[in-house]
C-alpha positions in Angstrom: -51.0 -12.6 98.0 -48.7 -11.7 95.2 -50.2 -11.3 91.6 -50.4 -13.3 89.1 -47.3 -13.6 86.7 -47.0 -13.1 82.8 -46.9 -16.8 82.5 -49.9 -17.7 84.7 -52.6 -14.8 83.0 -51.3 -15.2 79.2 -52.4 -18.5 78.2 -56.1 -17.2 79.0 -55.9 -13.8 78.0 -57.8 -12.7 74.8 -55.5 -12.1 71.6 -57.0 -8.9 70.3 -54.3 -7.7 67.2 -51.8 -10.2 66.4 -48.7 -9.4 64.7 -49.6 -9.5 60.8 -52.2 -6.8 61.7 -50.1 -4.4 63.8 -47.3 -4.3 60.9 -49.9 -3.5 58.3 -51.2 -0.9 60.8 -47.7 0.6 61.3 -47.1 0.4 57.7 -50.3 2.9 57.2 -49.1 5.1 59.7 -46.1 5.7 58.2 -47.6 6.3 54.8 -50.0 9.0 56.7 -47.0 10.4 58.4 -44.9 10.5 55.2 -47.6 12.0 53.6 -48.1 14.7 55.6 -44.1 15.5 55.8 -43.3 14.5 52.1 -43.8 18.8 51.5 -41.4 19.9 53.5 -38.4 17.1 52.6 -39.5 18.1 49.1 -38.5 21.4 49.4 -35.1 20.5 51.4 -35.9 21.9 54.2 -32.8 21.5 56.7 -34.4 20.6 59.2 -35.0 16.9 59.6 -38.2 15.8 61.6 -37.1 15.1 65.5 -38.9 11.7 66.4 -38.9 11.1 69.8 -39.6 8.0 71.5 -41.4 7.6 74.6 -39.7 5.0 76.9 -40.2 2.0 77.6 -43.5 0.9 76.2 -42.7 3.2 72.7 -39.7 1.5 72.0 -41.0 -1.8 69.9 -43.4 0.5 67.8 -41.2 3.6 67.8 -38.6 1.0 66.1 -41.2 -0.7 63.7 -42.1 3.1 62.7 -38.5 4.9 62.0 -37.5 2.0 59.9 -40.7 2.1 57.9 -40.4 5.9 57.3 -36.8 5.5 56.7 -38.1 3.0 53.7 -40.0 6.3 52.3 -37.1 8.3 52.8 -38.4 10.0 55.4 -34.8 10.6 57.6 -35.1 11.4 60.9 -33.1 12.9 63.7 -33.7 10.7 67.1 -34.0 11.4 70.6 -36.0 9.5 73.8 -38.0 10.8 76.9 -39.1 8.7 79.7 -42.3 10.0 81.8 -43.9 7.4 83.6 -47.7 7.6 85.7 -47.2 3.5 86.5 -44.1 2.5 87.6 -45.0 -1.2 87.2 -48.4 -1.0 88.8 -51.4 -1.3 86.5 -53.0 2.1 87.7 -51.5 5.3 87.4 -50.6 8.2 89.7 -48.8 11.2 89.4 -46.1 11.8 86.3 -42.6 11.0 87.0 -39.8 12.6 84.6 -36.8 10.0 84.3 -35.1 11.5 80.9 -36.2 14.6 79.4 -34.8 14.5 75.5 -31.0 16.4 75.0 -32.0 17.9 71.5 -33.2 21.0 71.2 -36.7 21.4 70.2 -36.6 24.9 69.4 -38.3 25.6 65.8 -38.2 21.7 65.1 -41.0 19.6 63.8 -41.3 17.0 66.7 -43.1 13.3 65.9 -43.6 12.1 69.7 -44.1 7.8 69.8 -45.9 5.9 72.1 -47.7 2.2 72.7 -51.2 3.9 73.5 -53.4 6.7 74.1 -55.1 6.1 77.2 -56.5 8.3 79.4 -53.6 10.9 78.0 -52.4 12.0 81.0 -49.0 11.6 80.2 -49.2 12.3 76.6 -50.7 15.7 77.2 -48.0 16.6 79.5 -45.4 15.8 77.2 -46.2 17.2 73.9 -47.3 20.6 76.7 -43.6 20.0 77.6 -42.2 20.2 73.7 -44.1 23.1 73.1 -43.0 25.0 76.1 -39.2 24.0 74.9 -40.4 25.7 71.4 -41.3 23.3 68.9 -42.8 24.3 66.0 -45.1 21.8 65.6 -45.7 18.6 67.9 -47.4 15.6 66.3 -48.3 12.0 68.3 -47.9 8.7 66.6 -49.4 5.9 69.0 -49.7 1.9 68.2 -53.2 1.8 70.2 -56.1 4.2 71.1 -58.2 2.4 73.9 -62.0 3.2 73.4 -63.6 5.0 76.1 -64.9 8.4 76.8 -62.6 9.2 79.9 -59.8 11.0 77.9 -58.4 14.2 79.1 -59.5 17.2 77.3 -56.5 18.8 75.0 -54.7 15.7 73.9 -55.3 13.0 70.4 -53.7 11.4 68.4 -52.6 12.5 65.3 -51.4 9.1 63.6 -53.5 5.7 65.7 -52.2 2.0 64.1 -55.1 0.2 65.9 -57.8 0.4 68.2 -58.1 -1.8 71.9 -60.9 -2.2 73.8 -61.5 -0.8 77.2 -59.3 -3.6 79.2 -56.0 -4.2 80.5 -53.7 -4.6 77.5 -50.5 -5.7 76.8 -47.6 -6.7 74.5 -45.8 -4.8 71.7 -44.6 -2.3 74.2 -47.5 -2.4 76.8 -46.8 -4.3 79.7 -48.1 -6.7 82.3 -46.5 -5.7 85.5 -43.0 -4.9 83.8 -43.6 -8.5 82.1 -44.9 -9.1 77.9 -43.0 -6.0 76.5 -41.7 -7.8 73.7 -44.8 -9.9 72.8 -45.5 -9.6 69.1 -49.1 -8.9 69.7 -51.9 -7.1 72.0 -53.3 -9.2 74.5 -56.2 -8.2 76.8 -56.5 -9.9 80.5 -59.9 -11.7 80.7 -62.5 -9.7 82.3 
């Protein structure tokens, strides 16, 4: 028996942020991230943060994000990375490297974006990864952090829009079985 599809699981599913909340959410972040690079662009520094998206599920809040900095004046020099534990299944396994970014990292300030901060698997992997290419710094901008206690030790958050509880999630970059990507909002599957 094949799982249930997007279509058949959304219409009872649980609506836990809808869209006016998660802009407001991603406009704070970007204040707080602004804020804490506003020293550095005021002193020219030539060096323009690197902000990397993490594919696929950062790509509607990485967007939301770089265009809300850019409105601070925050400019940015982009790049992408695709590491993957789920390959369309809703558990994970072992971390799969698709696309490692082309920029050099090397003394750069390095602003890594994601949909959520699970269990942080793959999020501690990656910013491990920019370090060991020599990035200066490495900070983690995430739409979500789900609430539990099962997260591996070494990796937060440094910038969270919202919270989620401890259910299967998706929408605004989280997905359902490769489905719901580009809903405008964070659903939970009924428990």
């Amino acid at each position: 028996m094949s799982a249930p599809s997007l279509a058949q699981v959304l219409p009872d599913a649980d609506l836990i942020h809808d869209r006016a909340t998660l802009e407001r959410a991603i406009l704070r972040v970007a204040d707080e991230v602004r804020a804490d690079y506003a020293p550095e662009a005021a002193s020219g520094g030539s060096s323009r943060p690197l902000f990397v998206t993490i594919m696929h599920g950062g790509m509607p809040f990485a967007a939301q994000l770089a265009f809300a900095l850019g409105e601070r004046g925050l400019d940015l020099e982009f790049d992408y990375l695709h590491a993957t534990r789920y390959r369309g299944h809703t558990s994970g396994s072992g971390l799969a490297w698709l696309h490692r970014p082309a920029t050099s990292m090397r003394d750069r300030r390095v602003l890594l974006a994601d949909d959520i901060l699970d269990e942080g698997h793959t999020l501690l992997a990656v910013k491990r990864w920019c370090e060991d290419q020599g990035a200066a710094d490495v900070r983690v901008a995430v739409l979500a952090v789900k609430r539990h206690d099962r997260r591996v030790d070494g990796i937060d958050a440094d910038y969270v829009g919202v919270e989620v509880p401890d259910r299967y999630v998706f929408g605004y970059g989280m997905d359902y079985r490769e489905q719901g990507r580009n809903l405008p909002a964070i659903y939970a599957l009924k428990a």
